Amino acid sequence: MKPKILLVNPPIYDFSAYDFWLKPYGMLRAAGYLRGQAEFMLFDFLDRLDSRVPAGRYRTDSWGRGEFYSEAVVKPVPFAGIPRRFRRFGLPRRAFHDFIINQGPFDFAFIQTGMTYWYLGVREVIEEVRRNSPQTRIILGGVYATLCASHAQTLGADLIIEGARLDPLERFLGMTIDENQPPLWERYPRLGTGILKLADGCPFRCSYCSVPQVHPEFDSRPVDGLLRELDFLIECGVEHVAFYDDALMYRSGTVLKPFLMGVQQRRLKVNFHAPNALNARFLTRELADLMIASGFKNVYLGFESVAYDWQQKTGGKVHSDELARAVGHLMAAGLEPRHIHAYIIIGHPNSDDQQVEDSIRFAH
């Protein structure tokens, strides 16, 4: 008899949260590698298409982004002086309780983790699983589990997966990983948004970025397999695909360009979005034309600051003239300015050198 594995994407505790194509891609990818070896059941607190979302007006825009159901909760003590309402975003806790009672018990539970300060949602999930399915062995993976592994241990999980290597998971489960399998998207009853990642890691070492700790090496994936993964997403009903790459533009001639050419050759109709900061340095006019022709609708550029000295001190990823040139290429390729976005860091320890207001004005 196959083991029963529960997959959970936890709720978010924060002052604000919005669905910019949020999906538990890492967890679904790991579960997909184990396809056929276990019975998987998914509970995604942040699935806005879930029938258990309480009735209400939760707006969704034309690109699949939208509001989460949320409830006001008591602020943690460190935030007591902040004059904003603290909220819990995601399906009600009772819905998860009922799900475990009706569908359990489970042999294992995979819990996706994201931002380090979202650990309150992870703790809530572990508490519910321990209370209602005590024999379940709990496994944490993702960003929080990697960056704050010792803190994650205090929440009561049985295994913490640090980084992207899945050897510990393979040994813990006694199963064999097949990396040719696509993520387990079929566990969603309704799916409008999907995720792709053409490569893992980033060649840059920016001082404010944690990616090198999660994925120390830049490693691209085979284009044929990526196109099959996209075909599978479309079969699952996906209209919007967001790239979770940390360096989508890097070595575009060997990964992104062949992938987009394959999309055009197959005449695939899908809307592409790039919520992770793209490196403007590598965005040429030729690449911009190919991206827009292939279906890119929203582009987010990593700018961070207009201050040259600050740019150099933190890694020298991109300079102001490179941002301006990239925006020009995108507009010339036909992308409307309202669909071009630039990320700026605010609150950096060296903010005096960062010229925040000048950065905002320049990006605008």
Coordinates of C-alpha atoms in Angstrom, one line a residue:
M1 CA 0.0 0.0 0.0
K2 CA 1.4 3.4 -1.0
P3 CA 2.1 6.0 1.7
K4 CA -0.3 8.9 2.0
I5 CA 1.4 12.3 1.7
L6 CA -0.2 15.6 2.6
L7 CA 1.1 18.7 0.7
V8 CA 0.5 22.1 2.5
N9 CA 1.0 25.7 1.4
P10 CA 0.6 27.6 4.7
P11 CA -1.4 30.8 5.4
I12 CA 0.4 34.1 5.6
Y13 CA 0.5 36.3 8.7
D14 CA 1.5 39.9 7.7
F15 CA 0.3 43.4 7.4
S16 CA -0.4 42.9 3.7
A17 CA -0.3 40.2 1.1
Y18 CA -1.4 40.0 -2.5
D19 CA -1.4 37.1 -5.0
F20 CA 1.3 37.9 -7.5
W21 CA 1.1 34.4 -9.0
L22 CA 2.0 32.7 -5.7
K23 CA 2.2 28.9 -6.0
P24 CA 4.2 26.4 -3.9
Y25 CA 6.3 25.5 -6.8
G26 CA 9.2 24.0 -4.9
M27 CA 6.9 21.6 -3.0
L28 CA 5.0 20.6 -6.1
R29 CA 8.2 20.0 -8.0
A30 CA 9.5 17.7 -5.2
A31 CA 6.2 15.9 -5.0
G32 CA 6.2 15.5 -8.8
Y33 CA 9.6 13.8 -8.7
L34 CA 7.9 11.1 -6.5
R35 CA 4.8 10.7 -8.7
G36 CA 3.4 7.2 -8.6
Q37 CA 5.1 6.2 -5.4
A38 CA 2.6 7.8 -3.0
E39 CA -0.9 9.0 -2.7
F40 CA -0.8 12.8 -2.6
M41 CA -3.4 15.2 -1.3
L42 CA -3.0 19.0 -1.5
F43 CA -4.2 21.8 0.8
D44 CA -3.2 25.2 -0.4
F45 CA -4.4 27.9 2.0
L46 CA -3.5 30.5 -0.7
D47 CA -5.5 29.0 -3.6
R48 CA -8.0 31.8 -4.4
L49 CA -10.0 29.4 -6.7
D50 CA -10.6 26.9 -3.9
S51 CA -14.4 26.4 -3.3
R52 CA -13.8 26.7 0.4
V53 CA -12.9 30.4 0.1
P54 CA -15.5 32.2 2.2
A55 CA -18.0 34.3 0.2
G56 CA -17.0 37.8 -0.5
R57 CA -15.5 40.2 -3.1
Y58 CA -11.9 39.2 -3.7
R59 CA -10.9 41.0 -6.9
T60 CA -8.9 39.4 -9.6
D61 CA -7.3 41.4 -12.4
S62 CA -7.0 40.3 -16.1
W63 CA -3.6 38.7 -15.5
G64 CA -4.7 36.4 -12.7
R65 CA -3.4 38.4 -9.7
G66 CA -5.8 39.2 -6.9
E67 CA -6.7 39.5 -3.2
F68 CA -6.6 36.8 -0.6
Y69 CA -9.4 36.1 1.9
S70 CA -8.1 37.5 5.2
E71 CA -9.0 38.0 8.8
A72 CA -7.7 40.5 11.3
V73 CA -5.6 38.9 14.1
V74 CA -3.7 40.0 17.2
K75 CA -0.4 41.7 16.4
P76 CA 2.8 40.0 17.6
V77 CA 4.4 42.1 20.4
P78 CA 7.3 43.4 18.3
F79 CA 4.7 45.1 16.0
A80 CA 2.6 46.6 18.7
G81 CA 3.7 50.1 17.9
I82 CA 2.9 49.9 14.2
P83 CA -0.4 51.6 13.5
R84 CA -1.7 49.0 10.9
R85 CA -3.9 46.0 11.2
F86 CA -2.2 42.7 11.3
R87 CA -3.9 39.9 9.3
R88 CA -4.0 36.2 8.5
F89 CA -4.3 35.6 4.8
G90 CA -5.6 32.3 3.4
L91 CA -8.4 29.7 3.9
P92 CA -9.8 29.5 7.5
R93 CA -8.0 27.3 9.9
R94 CA -11.2 25.3 10.5
A95 CA -11.2 24.3 6.8
F96 CA -7.8 22.7 7.2
H97 CA -8.9 21.0 10.5
D98 CA -11.9 19.4 8.7
F99 CA -9.7 18.4 5.8
I100 CA -7.3 16.5 8.0
I101 CA -10.2 14.8 9.9
N102 CA -12.0 13.8 6.7
Q103 CA -8.9 12.8 4.5
G104 CA -6.4 11.7 7.1
P105 CA -4.5 10.1 8.6
F106 CA -1.4 10.8 6.6
D107 CA 2.0 9.1 6.7
F108 CA 4.0 12.3 5.8
A109 CA 3.3 16.0 5.4
F110 CA 5.3 18.3 3.1
I111 CA 5.1 22.0 4.1
Q112 CA 6.3 24.7 1.8
T113 CA 7.9 27.7 3.5
G114 CA 8.5 31.2 2.0
M115 CA 9.5 34.5 3.6
T116 CA 11.3 33.9 6.9
Y117 CA 8.9 36.2 8.8
W118 CA 5.9 34.1 7.6
Y119 CA 6.8 31.3 9.9
L120 CA 3.6 31.9 12.0
G121 CA 1.6 30.2 9.2
V122 CA 4.1 27.2 9.2
R123 CA 3.7 26.9 13.0
E124 CA -0.1 26.9 12.7
V125 CA 0.0 24.1 10.1
I126 CA 2.3 22.0 12.2
E127 CA 0.1 22.4 15.3
E128 CA -3.0 21.3 13.3
V129 CA -1.2 18.2 11.9
R130 CA 0.2 17.2 15.3
R131 CA -3.2 17.6 16.9
N132 CA -5.3 15.7 14.3
S133 CA -2.8 13.3 12.7
P134 CA -0.2 12.7 15.3
Q135 CA 1.5 9.8 13.5
T136 CA 2.3 12.0 10.5
R137 CA 6.0 12.8 10.0
I138 CA 6.4 16.4 9.0
I139 CA 9.0 17.7 6.4
L140 CA 9.8 21.4 5.9
G141 CA 11.5 22.8 2.8
G142 CA 11.9 26.2 1.1
V143 CA 13.4 29.5 1.9
Y144 CA 12.6 29.8 5.6
A145 CA 13.6 26.2 6.2
T146 CA 17.0 27.0 4.5
L147 CA 17.8 30.4 5.9
C148 CA 16.5 29.8 9.5
A149 CA 16.9 26.0 9.8
S150 CA 17.7 26.2 13.6
H151 CA 14.6 28.3 14.2
A152 CA 12.5 26.0 12.0
Q153 CA 13.6 23.0 14.2
T154 CA 11.8 24.6 17.2
L155 CA 8.4 24.3 15.4
G156 CA 8.4 20.6 15.7
A157 CA 9.1 19.2 12.2
D158 CA 10.7 15.8 11.8
L159 CA 13.0 16.8 8.8
I160 CA 14.2 20.2 7.6
I161 CA 15.4 20.3 4.0
E162 CA 18.1 23.0 3.7
G163 CA 18.8 24.2 0.2
A164 CA 17.7 22.5 -3.0
R165 CA 19.3 19.1 -2.7
L166 CA 16.7 16.4 -2.1
D167 CA 19.0 13.5 -1.1
P168 CA 17.9 13.8 2.6
L169 CA 14.2 13.6 1.5
E170 CA 14.9 10.6 -0.7
R171 CA 16.5 8.7 2.2
F172 CA 13.9 9.8 4.7
L173 CA 11.0 8.6 2.6
G174 CA 12.8 5.5 1.2
M175 CA 11.7 6.5 -2.3
T176 CA 13.5 7.2 -5.6
I177 CA 13.4 10.7 -7.1
D178 CA 12.8 11.0 -10.9
E179 CA 13.7 14.5 -12.0
N180 CA 12.1 14.0 -15.4
Q181 CA 8.6 14.2 -13.9
P182 CA 6.7 17.5 -13.9
P183 CA 5.4 19.2 -10.8
L184 CA 2.2 17.8 -9.3
W185 CA -0.1 20.4 -10.8
E186 CA -2.9 17.9 -11.3
R187 CA -3.7 18.0 -7.6
Y188 CA -5.4 21.4 -8.1
P189 CA -9.1 21.0 -9.0
R190 CA -9.0 24.4 -10.8
L191 CA -5.8 26.0 -12.0
G192 CA -5.5 29.3 -13.8
T193 CA -1.9 30.2 -13.0
G194 CA 1.2 28.0 -13.2
I195 CA 4.9 28.4 -12.6
L196 CA 8.0 27.6 -14.6
K197 CA 11.6 27.8 -13.7
L198 CA 14.1 27.5 -16.6
A199 CA 17.2 27.5 -14.3
D200 CA 18.0 27.4 -10.6
G201 CA 20.3 29.9 -8.9
C202 CA 22.0 33.1 -9.9
P203 CA 25.6 33.9 -10.9
F204 CA 25.5 37.2 -9.0
R205 CA 26.3 37.6 -5.3
C206 CA 24.3 40.7 -4.4
S207 CA 24.8 41.5 -0.7
Y208 CA 21.0 41.9 -0.1
C209 CA 20.0 38.6 -1.7
S210 CA 19.6 35.1 -0.2
V211 CA 19.4 33.2 -3.5
P212 CA 23.1 32.0 -3.3
Q213 CA 22.3 30.3 0.1
V214 CA 19.3 28.5 -1.3
H215 CA 20.8 27.7 -4.7
P216 CA 24.6 28.1 -4.6
E217 CA 25.2 27.3 -8.2
F218 CA 23.5 28.5 -11.4
D219 CA 22.1 25.4 -13.2
S220 CA 19.9 25.6 -16.3
R221 CA 17.4 22.9 -17.2
P222 CA 16.9 21.0 -20.5
V223 CA 14.7 23.0 -22.9
D224 CA 12.8 20.0 -24.2
G225 CA 11.8 19.1 -20.7
L226 CA 10.7 22.7 -20.0
L227 CA 8.5 22.7 -23.1
R228 CA 6.9 19.4 -21.9
E229 CA 6.3 21.0 -18.5
L230 CA 4.6 24.0 -20.2
D231 CA 2.4 21.6 -22.3
F232 CA 1.4 19.9 -19.1
L233 CA 0.4 23.3 -17.5
I234 CA -1.7 24.1 -20.5
E235 CA -3.4 20.7 -20.3
C236 CA -4.2 21.6 -16.6
G237 CA -6.1 24.7 -17.7
V238 CA -3.4 27.3 -17.1
E239 CA -3.6 30.7 -18.9
H240 CA -1.0 32.6 -17.0
V241 CA 2.6 31.3 -16.4
A242 CA 4.9 33.1 -14.1
F243 CA 8.7 32.6 -14.2
Y244 CA 10.3 32.0 -10.8
D245 CA 13.8 32.2 -12.1
D246 CA 16.3 34.4 -10.2
A247 CA 18.4 34.9 -13.4
L248 CA 16.0 34.5 -16.3
M249 CA 18.1 36.7 -18.6
Y250 CA 21.4 35.1 -17.9
R251 CA 22.8 33.0 -20.8
S252 CA 19.5 33.6 -22.6
G253 CA 21.0 32.2 -25.8
T254 CA 21.2 28.7 -24.3
V255 CA 17.9 28.7 -22.3
L256 CA 15.4 31.5 -22.6
K257 CA 15.7 32.1 -26.4
P258 CA 15.4 28.4 -27.4
F259 CA 12.5 28.0 -25.0
L260 CA 10.6 30.9 -26.5
M261 CA 11.4 29.8 -30.0
G262 CA 9.9 26.4 -29.0
V263 CA 6.8 28.2 -27.7
Q264 CA 6.4 29.9 -31.1
Q265 CA 7.0 26.8 -33.1
R266 CA 4.3 24.9 -31.1
R267 CA 2.0 27.9 -31.5
L268 CA 1.3 27.8 -27.8
K269 CA -1.0 30.6 -26.5
V270 CA -0.2 31.5 -22.9
N271 CA 0.4 34.8 -21.0
F272 CA 3.9 35.0 -19.5
H273 CA 4.8 37.1 -16.5
A274 CA 8.2 37.7 -14.8
P275 CA 7.5 38.7 -11.1
N276 CA 11.1 38.0 -10.0
A277 CA 13.5 40.8 -10.8
L278 CA 14.9 40.5 -14.3
N279 CA 18.5 41.7 -14.9
A280 CA 18.2 44.7 -17.2
R281 CA 21.8 44.3 -18.3
F282 CA 21.0 41.3 -20.4
L283 CA 17.8 42.6 -22.0
T284 CA 18.6 43.3 -25.6
R285 CA 16.3 44.6 -28.3
E286 CA 16.3 41.2 -30.0
L287 CA 15.4 39.4 -26.7
A288 CA 12.7 42.0 -25.9
D289 CA 11.1 41.4 -29.4
L290 CA 11.2 37.6 -28.8
M291 CA 9.7 37.9 -25.3
I292 CA 6.8 40.1 -26.3
A293 CA 6.1 38.1 -29.5
S294 CA 6.0 34.9 -27.4
G295 CA 3.4 36.2 -24.9
F296 CA 5.2 38.2 -22.1
K297 CA 2.6 40.6 -20.5
N298 CA 4.2 41.8 -17.3
V299 CA 7.9 42.5 -16.8
Y300 CA 9.5 43.3 -13.4
L301 CA 13.1 44.7 -13.5
G302 CA 15.5 44.7 -10.5
F303 CA 16.7 48.2 -10.2
E304 CA 17.3 48.6 -6.4
S305 CA 18.9 52.1 -6.5
V306 CA 20.1 55.0 -8.7
A307 CA 23.2 55.5 -6.6
Y308 CA 26.2 54.2 -8.5
D309 CA 28.4 53.8 -5.4
W310 CA 25.6 51.9 -3.6
Q311 CA 25.1 49.7 -6.7
Q312 CA 28.8 48.8 -6.7
K313 CA 29.0 48.1 -3.0
T314 CA 26.0 45.7 -3.1
G315 CA 27.1 43.7 -6.1
G316 CA 27.0 45.8 -9.2
K317 CA 24.1 43.9 -10.7
V318 CA 22.6 46.7 -12.8
H319 CA 23.3 50.4 -13.4
S320 CA 20.9 53.3 -14.2
D321 CA 21.7 53.5 -17.9
E322 CA 21.1 49.7 -18.3
L323 CA 17.7 50.1 -16.7
A324 CA 16.8 52.9 -19.1
R325 CA 18.0 51.0 -22.1
A326 CA 16.0 47.9 -21.1
V327 CA 12.8 49.9 -20.7
G328 CA 13.4 51.4 -24.1
H329 CA 13.8 48.0 -25.7
L330 CA 10.6 46.7 -24.0
M331 CA 8.6 49.7 -25.2
A332 CA 10.0 49.5 -28.7
A333 CA 8.9 45.8 -28.7
G334 CA 5.4 46.8 -27.9
L335 CA 5.0 46.4 -24.2
E336 CA 2.9 49.1 -22.6
P337 CA 4.7 51.2 -19.9
R338 CA 2.0 50.2 -17.3
H339 CA 3.1 46.6 -17.6
I340 CA 6.8 47.5 -17.0
H341 CA 7.7 47.5 -13.3
A342 CA 10.9 48.3 -11.4
Y343 CA 11.8 47.1 -7.9
I344 CA 13.5 49.5 -5.6
I345 CA 15.0 48.6 -2.2
I346 CA 13.8 50.7 0.8
G347 CA 15.0 50.1 4.4
H348 CA 18.5 48.9 3.5
P349 CA 21.0 49.5 6.3
N350 CA 23.0 51.8 4.0
S351 CA 19.9 53.7 2.9
D352 CA 21.7 57.1 3.4
D353 CA 23.9 56.2 0.4
Q354 CA 21.0 54.7 -1.6
Q355 CA 19.3 57.9 -2.7
V356 CA 15.8 56.4 -2.4
E357 CA 13.8 59.4 -3.6
D358 CA 16.1 59.9 -6.6
S359 CA 15.8 56.2 -7.4
I360 CA 12.0 56.5 -7.4
R361 CA 12.0 59.5 -9.6
F362 CA 14.5 57.9 -12.0
A363 CA 12.4 54.7 -12.3
H364 CA 9.3 56.8 -12.9

